[in-house]
Amino acid sequence: DIDIVKESKLISNIEDGVYIHTRHNDQWCLFSYRADTGLTTRITECPKDSKIVTDAEGNAWILQKDRSSSNRILYQARFADGQVNEINSNLPAGTTMIGAI
């Protein structure tokens, strides 16, 4: 089970479910909830200050701070299989996301 707390965020409703950004065992994580199966699945650890958007295919794009530098790292999480891929790890400090296309 996941903790639904005041800071939890419903990221996006997509065709087969939703993404939820919330705490689990004292860590902030991104979860998917599949309406067709009723399953909630932890996709990845995702700090509270991460920026998360979704695209038309239901993929989540996650922008978060690199723990070892001031750079930002961009990840893509696929709703279909939960696979997370690092897309770019050299984005400069101050980079933000508005939306996905």
C-alpha positions as a printed Julia matrix, in Angstrom:
101×3 Matrix{Float64}:
  0.0    0.0     0.0
  1.06   3.58   -0.6
  0.68   6.52    1.75
 -1.69   9.16    0.46
 -0.51  12.27    2.27
 -1.28  15.95    1.99
  1.64  16.44   -0.41
  0.66  13.54   -2.72
  0.07  14.5    -6.34
 -2.12  12.93   -8.98
  0.14  13.47  -11.97
 -2.11  12.54  -14.85
 -5.01  10.39  -15.76
 -4.22   8.36  -18.85
 -6.21   5.83  -20.84
 -5.7    2.88  -18.5
 -5.08   4.57  -15.15
 -3.15   7.3   -13.35
  0.28   8.26  -12.1
  0.61   9.15   -8.42
  3.63  10.87   -6.83
  3.63  10.12   -3.11
  5.61   8.78   -0.14
  6.22   5.09    0.4
  8.4    3.83    3.27
  9.74   7.37    3.84
 10.76   7.8     0.18
  9.01   9.79   -2.53
  8.15   7.53   -5.46
  6.19   7.53   -8.69
  3.46   4.89   -8.88
  1.1    3.78  -11.59
 -2.42   2.66  -10.86
 -4.03   0.53  -13.56
 -7.8    0.82  -13.59
 -8.23  -2.35  -15.65
 -6.45  -4.58  -13.09
 -6.65  -2.51   -9.91
 -2.87  -2.85   -9.45
 -0.71  -0.11   -7.95
  2.94  -0.45   -9.01
  6.0    1.44   -7.81
  7.83   2.71  -10.89
 10.82   4.56   -9.44
 12.1    6.66   -6.56
 11.36  10.24   -7.46
 12.22  13.06   -5.0
  9.45  15.36   -3.82
 10.77  18.32   -5.83
 10.86  16.41   -9.15
  8.95  17.82  -12.1
  6.71  15.22  -13.77
  4.63  15.51  -16.94
  3.0   12.94  -19.21
  2.79  12.68  -22.98
  0.06  11.5   -25.34
  1.29   7.87  -25.16
  0.97   7.8   -21.37
  4.7    8.0   -20.65
  5.87  10.0   -17.63
  8.78  12.4   -18.09
 10.66  13.05  -14.84
 13.1   15.91  -14.32
 15.06  15.79  -11.08
 18.24  17.17   -9.55
 21.42  15.15   -9.91
 22.53  14.28   -6.37
 26.21  14.68   -7.23
 26.06  18.02   -9.11
 23.81  20.97   -9.84
 22.69  19.43  -13.15
 19.24  17.99  -13.86
 18.52  14.49  -15.15
 15.62  13.67  -17.47
 14.02  10.21  -17.3
 11.19   8.61  -19.23
  8.94   6.04  -17.51
  6.73   3.95  -19.76
  3.25   3.24  -18.4
  2.89   0.07  -20.5
  5.75  -1.83  -18.83
  7.05   0.47  -16.07
 10.53   0.64  -17.62
 12.48   3.79  -16.7
 15.17   5.13  -19.05
 17.63   7.96  -18.48
 17.29  10.34  -21.44
 19.72  13.16  -20.58
 21.96  13.68  -17.54
 23.64  16.94  -18.52
 20.84  19.48  -18.33
 21.99  22.68  -16.59
 20.71  23.91  -13.23
 17.51  25.91  -13.67
 16.15  23.65  -16.4
 12.42  23.04  -15.96
  9.57  21.3   -17.81
  6.25  22.76  -18.83
  4.64  19.83  -20.61
  5.21  16.91  -22.96
  4.08  16.48  -26.56
